[in-house]
CSV table of C-alpha atoms in Angstrom, one decimal:
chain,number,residue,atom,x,y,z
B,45,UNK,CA,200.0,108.3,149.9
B,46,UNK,CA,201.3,108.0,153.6
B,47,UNK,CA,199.7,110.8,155.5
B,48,UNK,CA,201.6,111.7,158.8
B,49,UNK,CA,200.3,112.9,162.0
B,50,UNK,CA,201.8,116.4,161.1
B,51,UNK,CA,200.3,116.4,157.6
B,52,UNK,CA,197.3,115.6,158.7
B,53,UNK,CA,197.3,118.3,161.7
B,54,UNK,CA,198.7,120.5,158.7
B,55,UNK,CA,195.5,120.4,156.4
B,56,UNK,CA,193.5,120.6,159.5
B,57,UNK,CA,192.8,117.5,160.7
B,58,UNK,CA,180.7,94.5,158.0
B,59,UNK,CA,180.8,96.1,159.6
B,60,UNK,CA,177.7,95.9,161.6
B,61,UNK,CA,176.0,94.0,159.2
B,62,UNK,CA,172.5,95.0,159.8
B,63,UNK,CA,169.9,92.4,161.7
B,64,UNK,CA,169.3,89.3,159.4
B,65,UNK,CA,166.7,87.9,161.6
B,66,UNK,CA,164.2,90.7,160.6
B,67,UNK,CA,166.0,92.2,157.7
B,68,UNK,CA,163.5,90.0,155.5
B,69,UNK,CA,160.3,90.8,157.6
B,70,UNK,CA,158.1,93.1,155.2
B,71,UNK,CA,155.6,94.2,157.8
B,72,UNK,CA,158.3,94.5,160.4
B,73,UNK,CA,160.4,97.1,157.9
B,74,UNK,CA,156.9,99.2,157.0
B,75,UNK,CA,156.4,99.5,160.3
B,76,UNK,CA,159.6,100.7,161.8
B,77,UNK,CA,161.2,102.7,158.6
B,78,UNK,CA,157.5,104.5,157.7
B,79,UNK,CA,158.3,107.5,159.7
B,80,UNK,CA,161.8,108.2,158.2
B,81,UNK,CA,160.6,111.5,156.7
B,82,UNK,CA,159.6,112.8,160.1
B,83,UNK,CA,162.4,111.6,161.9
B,84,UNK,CA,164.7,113.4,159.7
B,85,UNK,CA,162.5,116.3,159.8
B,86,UNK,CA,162.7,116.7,163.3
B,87,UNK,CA,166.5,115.9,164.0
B,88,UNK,CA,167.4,118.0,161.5
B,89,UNK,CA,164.8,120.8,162.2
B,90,UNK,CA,164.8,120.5,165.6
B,91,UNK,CA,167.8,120.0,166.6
B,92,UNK,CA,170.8,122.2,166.5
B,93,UNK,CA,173.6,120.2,163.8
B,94,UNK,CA,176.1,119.5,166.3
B,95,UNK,CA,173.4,118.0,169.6
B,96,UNK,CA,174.9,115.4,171.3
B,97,UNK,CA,173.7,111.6,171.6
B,98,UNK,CA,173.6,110.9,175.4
B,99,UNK,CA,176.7,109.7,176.9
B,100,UNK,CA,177.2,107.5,179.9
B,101,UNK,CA,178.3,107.3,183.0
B,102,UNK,CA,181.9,104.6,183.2
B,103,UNK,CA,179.6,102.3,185.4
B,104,UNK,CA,177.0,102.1,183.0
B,105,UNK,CA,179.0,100.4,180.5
B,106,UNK,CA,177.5,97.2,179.7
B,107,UNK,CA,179.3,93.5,181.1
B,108,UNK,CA,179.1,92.3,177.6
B,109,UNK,CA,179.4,94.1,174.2
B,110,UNK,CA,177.1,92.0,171.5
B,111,UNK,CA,178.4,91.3,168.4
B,112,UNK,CA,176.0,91.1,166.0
B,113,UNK,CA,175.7,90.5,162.1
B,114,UNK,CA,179.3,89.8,160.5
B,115,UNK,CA,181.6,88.1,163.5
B,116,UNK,CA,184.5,87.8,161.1
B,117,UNK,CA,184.9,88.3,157.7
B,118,UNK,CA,187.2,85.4,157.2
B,119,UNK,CA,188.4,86.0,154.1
B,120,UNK,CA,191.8,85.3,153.1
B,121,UNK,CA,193.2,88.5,152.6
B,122,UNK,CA,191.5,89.6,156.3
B,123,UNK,CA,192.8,86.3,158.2
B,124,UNK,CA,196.0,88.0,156.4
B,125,UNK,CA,196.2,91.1,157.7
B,126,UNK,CA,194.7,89.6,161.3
B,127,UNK,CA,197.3,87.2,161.4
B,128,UNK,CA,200.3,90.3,160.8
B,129,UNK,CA,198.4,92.4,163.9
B,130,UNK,CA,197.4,94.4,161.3
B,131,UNK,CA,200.6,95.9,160.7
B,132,UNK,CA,200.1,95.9,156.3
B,133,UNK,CA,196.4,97.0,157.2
B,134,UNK,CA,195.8,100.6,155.8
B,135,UNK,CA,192.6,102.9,155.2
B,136,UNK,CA,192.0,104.7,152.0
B,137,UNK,CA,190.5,107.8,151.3
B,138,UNK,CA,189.4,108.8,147.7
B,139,UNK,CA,187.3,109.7,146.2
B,140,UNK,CA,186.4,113.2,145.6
B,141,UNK,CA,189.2,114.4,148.0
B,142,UNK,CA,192.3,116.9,147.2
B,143,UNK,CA,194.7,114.6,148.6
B,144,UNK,CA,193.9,110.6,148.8
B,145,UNK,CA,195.6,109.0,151.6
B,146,UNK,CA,196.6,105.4,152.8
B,147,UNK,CA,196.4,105.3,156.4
B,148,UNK,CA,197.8,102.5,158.4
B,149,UNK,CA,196.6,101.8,162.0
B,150,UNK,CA,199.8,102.8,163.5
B,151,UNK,CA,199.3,106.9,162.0
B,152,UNK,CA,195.4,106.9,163.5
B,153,UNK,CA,196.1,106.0,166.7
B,154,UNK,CA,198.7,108.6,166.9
B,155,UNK,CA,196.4,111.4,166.1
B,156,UNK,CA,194.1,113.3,168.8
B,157,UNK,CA,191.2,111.5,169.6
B,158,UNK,CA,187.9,111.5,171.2
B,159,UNK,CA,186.6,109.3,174.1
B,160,UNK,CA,182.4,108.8,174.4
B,161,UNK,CA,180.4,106.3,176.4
B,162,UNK,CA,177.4,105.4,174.1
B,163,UNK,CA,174.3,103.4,173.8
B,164,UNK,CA,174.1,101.5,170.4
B,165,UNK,CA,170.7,100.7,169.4
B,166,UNK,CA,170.2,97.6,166.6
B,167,UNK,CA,167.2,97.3,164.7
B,168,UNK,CA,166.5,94.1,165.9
B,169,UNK,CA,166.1,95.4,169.6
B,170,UNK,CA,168.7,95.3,171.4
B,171,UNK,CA,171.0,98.0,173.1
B,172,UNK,CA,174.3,98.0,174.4
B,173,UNK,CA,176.5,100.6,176.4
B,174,UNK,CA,180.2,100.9,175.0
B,175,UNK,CA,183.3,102.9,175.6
B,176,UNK,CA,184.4,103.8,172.3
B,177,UNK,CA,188.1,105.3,171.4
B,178,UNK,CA,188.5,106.6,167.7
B,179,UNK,CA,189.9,109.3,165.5
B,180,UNK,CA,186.9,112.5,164.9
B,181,UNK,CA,186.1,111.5,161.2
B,182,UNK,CA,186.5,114.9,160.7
B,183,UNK,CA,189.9,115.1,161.5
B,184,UNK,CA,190.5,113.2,158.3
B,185,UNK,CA,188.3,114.5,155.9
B,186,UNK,CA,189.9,117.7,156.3
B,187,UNK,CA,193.2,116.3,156.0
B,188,UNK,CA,192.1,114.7,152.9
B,189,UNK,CA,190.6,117.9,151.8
B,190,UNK,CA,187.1,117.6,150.6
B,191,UNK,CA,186.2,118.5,147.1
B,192,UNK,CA,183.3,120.8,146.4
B,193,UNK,CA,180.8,118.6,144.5
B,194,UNK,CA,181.5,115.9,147.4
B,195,UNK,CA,178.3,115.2,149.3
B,196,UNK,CA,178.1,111.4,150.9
B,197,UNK,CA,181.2,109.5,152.3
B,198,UNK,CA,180.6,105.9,151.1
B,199,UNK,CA,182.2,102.5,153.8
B,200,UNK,CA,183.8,100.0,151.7
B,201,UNK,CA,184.7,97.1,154.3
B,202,UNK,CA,186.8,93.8,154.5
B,203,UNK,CA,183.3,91.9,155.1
B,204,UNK,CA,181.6,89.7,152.6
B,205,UNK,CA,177.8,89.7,152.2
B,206,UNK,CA,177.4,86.5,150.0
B,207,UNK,CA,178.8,86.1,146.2
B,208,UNK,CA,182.1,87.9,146.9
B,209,UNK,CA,180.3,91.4,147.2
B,210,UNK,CA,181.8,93.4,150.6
B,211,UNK,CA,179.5,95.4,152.9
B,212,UNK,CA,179.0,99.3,152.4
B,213,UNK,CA,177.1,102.4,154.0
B,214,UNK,CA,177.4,105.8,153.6
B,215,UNK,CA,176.4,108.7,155.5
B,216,UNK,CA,176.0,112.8,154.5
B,217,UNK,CA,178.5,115.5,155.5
B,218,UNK,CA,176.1,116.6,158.4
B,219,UNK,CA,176.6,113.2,160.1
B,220,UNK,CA,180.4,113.0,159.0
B,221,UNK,CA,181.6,116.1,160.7
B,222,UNK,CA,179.1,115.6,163.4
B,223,UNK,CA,181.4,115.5,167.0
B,224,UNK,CA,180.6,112.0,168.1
B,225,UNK,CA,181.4,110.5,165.2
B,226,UNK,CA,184.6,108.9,164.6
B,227,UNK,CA,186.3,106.1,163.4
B,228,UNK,CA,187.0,103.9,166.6
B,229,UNK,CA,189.6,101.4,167.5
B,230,UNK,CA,189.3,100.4,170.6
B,231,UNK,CA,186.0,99.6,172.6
B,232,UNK,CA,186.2,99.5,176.7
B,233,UNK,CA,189.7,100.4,176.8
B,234,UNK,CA,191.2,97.2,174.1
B,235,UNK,CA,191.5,97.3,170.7
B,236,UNK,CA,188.7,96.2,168.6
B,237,UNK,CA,188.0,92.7,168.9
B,238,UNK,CA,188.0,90.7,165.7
B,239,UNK,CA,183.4,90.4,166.4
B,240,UNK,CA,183.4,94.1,166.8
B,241,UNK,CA,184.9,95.5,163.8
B,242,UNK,CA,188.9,95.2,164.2
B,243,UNK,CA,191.1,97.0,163.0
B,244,UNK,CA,188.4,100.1,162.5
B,245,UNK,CA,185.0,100.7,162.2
B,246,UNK,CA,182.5,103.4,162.1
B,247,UNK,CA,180.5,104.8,165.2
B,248,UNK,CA,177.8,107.7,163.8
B,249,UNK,CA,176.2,107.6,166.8
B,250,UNK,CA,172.8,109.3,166.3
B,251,UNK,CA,171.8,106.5,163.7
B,252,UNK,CA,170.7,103.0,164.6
B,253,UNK,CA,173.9,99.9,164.4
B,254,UNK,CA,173.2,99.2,160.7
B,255,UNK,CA,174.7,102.3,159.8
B,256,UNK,CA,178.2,101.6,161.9
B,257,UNK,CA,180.1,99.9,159.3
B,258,UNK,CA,182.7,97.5,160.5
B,259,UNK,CA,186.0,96.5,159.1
B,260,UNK,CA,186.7,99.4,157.2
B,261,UNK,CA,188.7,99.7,154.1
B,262,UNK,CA,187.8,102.1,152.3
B,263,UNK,CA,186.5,105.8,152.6
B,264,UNK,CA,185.0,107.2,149.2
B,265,UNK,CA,183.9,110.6,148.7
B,266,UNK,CA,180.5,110.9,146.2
B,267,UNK,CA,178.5,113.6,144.8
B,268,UNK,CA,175.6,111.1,144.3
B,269,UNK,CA,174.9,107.6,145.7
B,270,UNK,CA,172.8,106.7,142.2
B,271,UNK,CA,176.1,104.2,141.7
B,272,UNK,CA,176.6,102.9,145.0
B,273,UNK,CA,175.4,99.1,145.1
B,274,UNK,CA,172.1,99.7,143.5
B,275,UNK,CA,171.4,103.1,144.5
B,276,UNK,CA,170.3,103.4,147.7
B,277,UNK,CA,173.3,103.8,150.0
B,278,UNK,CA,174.0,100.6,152.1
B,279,UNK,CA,173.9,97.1,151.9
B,280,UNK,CA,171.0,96.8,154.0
B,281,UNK,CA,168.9,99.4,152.2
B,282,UNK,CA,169.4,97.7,149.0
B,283,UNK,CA,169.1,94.4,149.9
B,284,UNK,CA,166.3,94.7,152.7
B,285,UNK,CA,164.3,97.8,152.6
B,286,UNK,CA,165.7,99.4,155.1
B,287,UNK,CA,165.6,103.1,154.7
B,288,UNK,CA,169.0,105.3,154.3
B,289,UNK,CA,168.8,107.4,157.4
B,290,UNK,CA,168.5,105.6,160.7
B,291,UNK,CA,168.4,108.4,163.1
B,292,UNK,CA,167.6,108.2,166.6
């Protein structure tokens, strides 16, 4: 289904691959993942569900955006749709929605939008300052409409992680209609570069860069993520230990 910018205004509308070089370091994940629990406790607790992450000033912005973990998923359907502009690219949402939708680039960057200067933070230690452009993901959940028993929105992307099998994260509904998160196409004023995610990726901004899925394909809706990968919501968290909620 081809959702238009009035249809969705009607119903009321690899990613970042995690950090290889320390994804396999035991001791490393103990260390930095043992306080999840906490850290949940207190973002959640403590702070009221829609507080900001800081933004930045336009002169903070960093000279040079990193890319890190998947450069390019250089596969042939991706060199494809990269070769075409991305004209045949679309974004599906299923799942446990009311109305799936197919989304090409062309609709999203039609819709309202949300500007935010923002400091990413990777695992492995590094931070950068980015512009970020991109649709509220809430805008399109609710022109998807939401089923009841939904619970986790799961990121299937054009990226593969070895063996054929594509990168995925998920977040909660908190995080999903959160205000500063949205699903971004353009980074300091361009379109996403092929490094950084093109033609969309994730930005969930008060969770560390694992959890900003690049090269996104595919939104599902989930009750449960007991049958996502092997269970435990992301690529990275199955594969490496890291723990499903990054917050920072």
């Amino acid at each position: 289904m081809i959702l238009t910018r009035r249809g969705l205004l009607l119903g009321a509308t690899a990613s970042l691959a995690g950090c290889d070089r320390l994804a396999r370091n035991e001791g490393f994940r103990e260390a930095l993942f043992s306080a999840e629990n906490f850290h949940k406790w207190a973002q959640r607790s403590l702070m009221a569900r829609d507080a900001l992450a800081r933004e930045f000033r336009p002169d903070q912005i960093s000279p040079v955006f990193r890319a890190n973990g998947t450069a390019n998923p250089n596969t042939p359907d991706y060199k494809a749709l990269w070769r075409g502009g991305f004209a045949d690219w679309r974004l599906r949402v299923d799942g446990l929605v009311a109305r799936p939708l197919s989304l090409p680039l062309a609709d999203l960057r039609r819709l309202p939008h949300r500007e935010q200067i923002t400091r990413h933070d990777c695992v492995e230690g590094w931070s950068a300052i980015g512009k970020w452009r991109g649709v509220p993901l809430g805008t399109i959940l609710d022109g998807a409409g939401l089923r009841d028993r939904a619970r986790y929105l799961v990121f299937h992307c054009a990226d593969s992680m070895g063996g054929g099998q594509p990168y995925y994260e998920s977040i909660d509904l908190i995080d999903a209609f959160h205000p500063q998160t949205i699903l971004a196409f353009a980074l300091n004023d361009r379109p996403l570069s092929v490094a950084n995610g093109a033609p969309l990726r994730l930005r969930v901004e008060r969770q560390l860069g694992y959890k900003q899925a690049k090269y996104l394909m595919r939104i599902e809706a989930v009750e449960s993520l007991a049958a996502i990968g092997k269970g435990k919501g992301g690529y990275w968290e199955d594969h490496a230990g890291y723990d499903w909620y990054a917050g920072i």
